[in-house]
Amino acid sequence: MNFELPVDPTIIEALEKNLWALWRRFGLGSGCSLHEDEGATWFETPIGHLPYNGVLRFRSDEASAEIDQQIDAVFDHFGRRDVPFFWLVHPTALPTDLDRRLEARGLVEVESFPGMVVALDAVPQAVGDAPQGIEIREVTDPKDRDSILELIAWRWDVPQEARGLLPDVSSDFDVGQPGSSIRCWLAWKDGKPVSKVVLNITGEVCGIYGVATRPEARGLGLAREMTLLACQAARGAGSRLCVLHSTEMALNLYRKIGFREQNAIFRLFCRPGSLHM
């Protein structure tokens, strides 16, 4: 059964703005660049591997030829660097045929992410007891950043020669700092991080990101438990609505927590074979 709610512009705005607020930070890291104006947001980093260069937002109602020039400028920029990049077609993206224009330039849709939301007062409490042999704790010490980056490098199959750049590229993600709007929970097994969840708080709206579990720790309910912990923390911080952008595989997990799909699909485009999902 598909639980879709009517389209609500405020929900669409929450889904888009929370995502942009988190991902634009890649353009603010050491050695990185954020390109942002009224119609677009895109970033680049020294890592020539996806998802470390990409377009997050694009809205242009100019004449068709001018739109093509704007799109070509981004393609030309990354082409000069000879690095792969992604283009996220979000629900309010313009022009409405943006997908066709990207495909005409060689990009393909590699994944789509249904936007989902839940009112935080409807989310059940976390169980609080980790499975045997597992320790779950929030990252409160910046020293644990290396453990987060270790999981991220595994998740995105970051080449070994580029992994040394991750601390600088991620330097604007101030996880573990007092008062940070970004929080993270890690699950540990035998002293090794095996699962993570990231929470991005933007006032009354929060977002769940980066849910990933290593194969040896799957089937233990870690993603559910840590998502519940993150929602619980967000509610305590004053947030009222939680958003996320789910893979098809994880839809049932989030439905059981209380999240419901919206008529808001986020579509990811890149060169064929350039993204490890």
Short mmCIF file of C-alpha atoms in Angstrom, two decimals:
data_model
loop_
_atom_site.label_atom_id
_atom_site.label_comp_id
_atom_site.label_asym_id
_atom_site.label_seq_id
_atom_site.Cartn_x
_atom_site.Cartn_y
_atom_site.Cartn_z
CA MET A 1 0.00 0.00 0.00
CA ASN A 2 1.29 3.47 -0.88
CA PHE A 3 0.67 6.14 1.75
CA GLU A 4 0.86 9.39 -0.24
CA LEU A 5 -0.35 12.68 1.16
CA PRO A 6 -1.59 15.56 -1.01
CA VAL A 7 1.09 17.85 -2.35
CA ASP A 8 1.86 20.55 0.22
CA PRO A 9 4.25 23.33 -0.87
CA THR A 10 5.49 23.77 2.70
CA ILE A 11 6.39 20.07 2.87
CA ILE A 12 8.20 20.26 -0.47
CA GLU A 13 10.09 23.30 0.81
CA ALA A 14 11.09 21.45 3.99
CA LEU A 15 12.32 18.43 2.02
CA GLU A 16 14.38 20.58 -0.32
CA LYS A 17 15.79 23.19 2.05
CA ASN A 18 16.93 20.74 4.71
CA LEU A 19 18.79 18.70 2.11
CA TRP A 20 20.39 21.79 0.55
CA ALA A 21 21.44 23.09 3.97
CA LEU A 22 23.38 19.90 4.66
CA TRP A 23 24.90 19.13 1.27
CA ARG A 24 26.01 22.69 0.47
CA ARG A 25 28.52 22.31 3.31
CA PHE A 26 30.68 20.26 0.96
CA GLY A 27 31.36 23.51 -0.87
CA LEU A 28 32.54 25.16 2.34
CA GLY A 29 35.25 22.68 3.27
CA SER A 30 38.96 23.35 2.98
CA GLY A 31 39.97 23.39 -0.69
CA CYS A 32 36.33 23.29 -1.82
CA SER A 33 34.10 25.80 -3.62
CA LEU A 34 30.42 26.65 -3.31
CA HIS A 35 28.75 28.23 -6.34
CA GLU A 36 25.44 29.75 -5.38
CA ASP A 37 23.12 32.36 -6.85
CA GLU A 38 19.39 32.97 -7.11
CA GLY A 39 18.87 30.09 -9.51
CA ALA A 40 21.41 27.42 -8.62
CA THR A 41 23.56 25.81 -5.94
CA TRP A 42 26.44 23.54 -6.83
CA PHE A 43 29.70 22.58 -5.20
CA GLU A 44 33.06 21.09 -5.99
CA THR A 45 35.75 19.44 -3.92
CA PRO A 46 39.28 18.18 -4.64
CA ILE A 47 37.95 14.60 -4.63
CA GLY A 48 37.32 13.46 -8.19
CA HIS A 49 34.82 10.80 -7.16
CA LEU A 50 31.07 10.90 -6.65
CA PRO A 51 29.28 12.26 -4.70
CA TYR A 52 31.92 14.94 -4.03
CA ASN A 53 31.01 17.25 -6.92
CA GLY A 54 27.45 18.07 -7.83
CA VAL A 55 24.48 20.30 -8.53
CA LEU A 56 21.94 20.50 -5.70
CA ARG A 57 19.51 23.14 -6.91
CA PHE A 58 18.58 24.53 -10.33
CA ARG A 59 15.64 26.79 -11.15
CA SER A 60 15.70 28.82 -14.33
CA ASP A 61 12.72 30.30 -16.14
CA GLU A 62 14.85 32.12 -18.69
CA ALA A 63 14.48 31.63 -22.43
CA SER A 64 15.40 28.13 -23.61
CA ALA A 65 18.71 29.17 -25.16
CA GLU A 66 19.82 30.92 -21.96
CA ILE A 67 18.90 27.88 -19.90
CA ASP A 68 21.08 25.74 -22.13
CA GLN A 69 23.95 28.18 -21.67
CA GLN A 70 23.59 27.96 -17.88
CA ILE A 71 23.56 24.16 -17.98
CA ASP A 72 26.49 24.05 -20.39
CA ALA A 73 28.52 26.33 -18.12
CA VAL A 74 28.33 23.73 -15.33
CA PHE A 75 29.16 20.87 -17.70
CA ASP A 76 32.09 22.83 -19.13
CA HIS A 77 33.42 23.63 -15.66
CA PHE A 78 33.53 20.01 -14.54
CA GLY A 79 34.71 18.97 -17.98
CA ARG A 80 37.79 21.16 -17.63
CA ARG A 81 38.52 19.43 -14.33
CA ASP A 82 37.76 16.04 -15.87
CA VAL A 83 35.82 14.87 -12.81
CA PRO A 84 32.41 13.16 -12.60
CA PHE A 85 29.56 15.10 -11.06
CA PHE A 86 25.92 14.47 -10.19
CA TRP A 87 22.89 16.61 -10.89
CA LEU A 88 19.96 16.40 -8.46
CA VAL A 89 16.60 17.14 -10.09
CA HIS A 90 14.50 18.25 -7.12
CA PRO A 91 10.70 18.68 -7.08
CA THR A 92 10.70 22.44 -7.80
CA ALA A 93 13.49 22.31 -10.39
CA LEU A 94 13.01 24.31 -13.57
CA PRO A 95 12.71 24.02 -16.50
CA THR A 96 10.24 21.15 -16.34
CA ASP A 97 12.20 19.34 -19.06
CA LEU A 98 15.48 19.59 -17.17
CA ASP A 99 15.77 15.80 -17.14
CA ARG A 100 15.61 15.70 -20.94
CA ARG A 101 18.29 18.39 -21.23
CA LEU A 102 20.59 16.46 -18.90
CA GLU A 103 20.05 13.24 -20.80
CA ALA A 104 20.85 15.02 -24.06
CA ARG A 105 24.25 15.84 -22.53
CA GLY A 106 25.00 12.26 -21.58
CA LEU A 107 23.68 11.98 -18.01
CA VAL A 108 21.33 9.19 -16.96
CA GLU A 109 19.01 8.82 -14.01
CA VAL A 110 20.71 6.41 -11.62
CA GLU A 111 18.42 6.62 -8.60
CA SER A 112 15.23 8.27 -7.41
CA PHE A 113 14.49 9.11 -3.79
CA PRO A 114 10.89 9.58 -2.60
CA GLY A 115 10.61 12.39 -0.09
CA MET A 116 9.10 11.22 3.21
CA VAL A 117 7.98 13.09 6.32
CA VAL A 118 6.71 12.39 9.81
CA ALA A 119 5.51 14.56 12.67
CA LEU A 120 8.01 13.93 15.45
CA ASP A 121 5.34 13.60 18.12
CA ALA A 122 4.07 10.54 16.23
CA VAL A 123 7.43 8.72 16.22
CA PRO A 124 7.75 5.85 18.74
CA GLN A 125 10.45 5.93 21.39
CA ALA A 126 13.73 4.16 20.77
CA VAL A 127 14.04 0.81 22.51
CA GLY A 128 17.25 1.92 24.21
CA ASP A 129 18.85 -1.54 24.33
CA ALA A 130 21.42 -2.32 21.64
CA PRO A 131 21.77 -5.91 20.37
CA GLN A 132 24.35 -8.04 22.14
CA GLY A 133 27.88 -7.06 21.20
CA ILE A 134 26.77 -3.66 19.83
CA GLU A 135 27.27 -0.25 21.42
CA ILE A 136 25.31 2.74 20.09
CA ARG A 137 26.32 6.24 21.08
CA GLU A 138 26.04 9.76 19.78
CA VAL A 139 29.23 11.34 18.51
CA THR A 140 30.10 14.06 21.01
CA ASP A 141 33.85 14.10 20.53
CA PRO A 142 35.39 15.50 17.33
CA LYS A 143 37.98 12.72 17.63
CA ASP A 144 35.30 10.30 16.46
CA ARG A 145 35.15 12.12 13.12
CA ASP A 146 37.70 9.67 11.75
CA SER A 147 35.30 6.82 12.48
CA ILE A 148 32.49 8.62 10.64
CA LEU A 149 34.77 9.24 7.67
CA GLU A 150 35.82 5.59 7.70
CA LEU A 151 32.19 4.54 7.23
CA ILE A 152 31.61 7.21 4.60
CA ALA A 153 34.66 6.11 2.61
CA TRP A 154 33.37 2.53 2.70
CA ARG A 155 29.82 3.58 1.75
CA TRP A 156 30.88 5.58 -1.31
CA ASP A 157 33.83 3.40 -2.25
CA VAL A 158 36.16 6.38 -2.09
CA PRO A 159 39.51 5.49 -3.70
CA GLN A 160 42.32 4.94 -1.22
CA GLU A 161 44.38 7.77 -2.68
CA ALA A 162 41.53 10.25 -2.07
CA ARG A 163 40.66 9.24 1.49
CA GLY A 164 43.29 11.53 2.96
CA LEU A 165 41.32 14.48 1.59
CA LEU A 166 38.12 13.61 3.45
CA PRO A 167 38.93 15.47 6.71
CA ASP A 168 39.49 18.77 4.89
CA VAL A 169 36.56 18.30 2.52
CA SER A 170 34.27 17.54 5.47
CA SER A 171 35.62 20.27 7.73
CA ASP A 172 32.39 22.33 7.70
CA PHE A 173 30.40 19.38 9.05
CA ASP A 174 30.95 20.25 12.70
CA VAL A 175 29.70 16.97 14.16
CA GLY A 176 30.59 16.58 17.81
CA GLN A 177 30.90 20.31 18.44
CA PRO A 178 28.67 21.85 21.14
CA GLY A 179 25.60 23.45 19.60
CA SER A 180 26.15 21.95 16.17
CA SER A 181 23.06 21.57 13.98
CA ILE A 182 24.50 18.31 12.65
CA ARG A 183 24.52 15.29 14.93
CA CYS A 184 25.55 11.71 14.32
CA TRP A 185 25.07 8.32 15.98
CA LEU A 186 27.48 5.44 15.49
CA ALA A 187 27.06 1.77 16.26
CA TRP A 188 30.21 -0.10 17.29
CA LYS A 189 31.03 -3.78 17.17
CA ASP A 190 34.32 -5.09 18.52
CA GLY A 191 35.67 -1.55 18.57
CA LYS A 192 34.83 -0.93 14.91
CA PRO A 193 32.12 1.45 13.61
CA VAL A 194 29.53 -0.60 11.71
CA SER A 195 26.54 1.72 11.27
CA LYS A 196 25.70 5.42 11.29
CA VAL A 197 22.85 7.92 11.11
CA VAL A 198 23.23 11.67 10.55
CA LEU A 199 20.71 14.27 11.77
CA ASN A 200 20.51 17.78 10.30
CA ILE A 201 18.46 20.25 12.34
CA THR A 202 17.15 23.42 10.69
CA GLY A 203 14.82 24.88 13.29
CA GLU A 204 11.44 23.13 13.40
CA VAL A 205 12.49 20.83 10.56
CA CYS A 206 15.10 18.11 10.87
CA GLY A 207 16.37 15.58 8.36
CA ILE A 208 17.77 12.05 8.49
CA TYR A 209 20.75 11.31 6.23
CA GLY A 210 23.63 8.93 5.71
CA VAL A 211 21.96 5.79 7.06
CA ALA A 212 24.38 2.97 6.32
CA THR A 213 25.25 -0.37 7.93
CA ARG A 214 28.13 -2.69 7.12
CA PRO A 215 27.15 -6.19 5.93
CA GLU A 216 28.36 -7.89 9.13
CA ALA A 217 25.93 -5.84 11.24
CA ARG A 218 22.82 -5.97 9.05
CA GLY A 219 19.62 -7.58 10.26
CA LEU A 220 20.08 -6.31 13.81
CA GLY A 221 17.68 -3.35 13.57
CA LEU A 222 20.46 -0.78 13.91
CA ALA A 223 19.13 1.59 11.24
CA ARG A 224 15.70 1.66 12.89
CA GLU A 225 17.04 2.12 16.42
CA MET A 226 19.44 4.91 15.50
CA THR A 227 16.83 6.68 13.37
CA LEU A 228 14.49 6.62 16.38
CA LEU A 229 17.27 7.97 18.59
CA ALA A 230 17.90 10.80 16.12
CA CYS A 231 14.19 11.66 15.95
CA GLN A 232 14.00 11.63 19.73
CA ALA A 233 16.94 14.00 19.98
CA ALA A 234 15.48 16.31 17.34
CA ARG A 235 12.19 16.48 19.20
CA GLY A 236 14.09 17.41 22.33
CA ALA A 237 15.86 20.17 20.39
CA GLY A 238 12.55 21.71 19.34
CA SER A 239 12.03 20.24 15.88
CA ARG A 240 8.49 19.24 14.93
CA LEU A 241 8.82 17.68 11.49
CA CYS A 242 11.35 15.14 10.25
CA VAL A 243 12.14 14.66 6.56
CA LEU A 244 14.20 12.13 4.65
CA HIS A 245 14.85 11.02 1.09
CA SER A 246 14.59 7.25 0.95
CA THR A 247 15.97 4.63 -1.34
CA GLU A 248 13.37 2.17 -2.60
CA MET A 249 14.99 -0.56 -0.50
CA ALA A 250 14.50 1.36 2.76
CA LEU A 251 10.89 2.50 2.23
CA ASN A 252 9.34 -0.18 4.44
CA LEU A 253 11.77 0.54 7.26
CA TYR A 254 10.72 4.18 7.36
CA ARG A 255 7.02 3.44 6.85
CA LYS A 256 7.06 1.26 9.98
CA ILE A 257 8.51 4.18 11.95
CA GLY A 258 5.72 6.44 10.73
CA PHE A 259 7.21 8.26 7.75
CA ARG A 260 4.89 8.73 4.77
CA GLU A 261 5.79 9.32 1.13
CA GLN A 262 5.00 12.66 -0.42
CA ASN A 263 4.45 13.43 -4.07
CA ALA A 264 8.04 14.68 -4.15
CA ILE A 265 10.67 12.67 -5.98
CA PHE A 266 14.34 13.61 -5.96
CA ARG A 267 16.06 12.20 -9.06
CA LEU A 268 19.81 11.73 -9.30
CA PHE A 269 21.58 12.04 -12.67
CA CYS A 270 25.21 11.37 -13.55
CA ARG A 271 27.37 9.71 -16.19
CA PRO A 272 26.69 5.98 -16.60
CA GLY A 273 28.84 3.89 -14.27
CA SER A 274 30.27 6.84 -12.35
CA LEU A 275 28.38 6.39 -9.07
CA HIS A 276 28.72 3.49 -6.61
CA MET A 277 25.28 3.11 -4.98
#
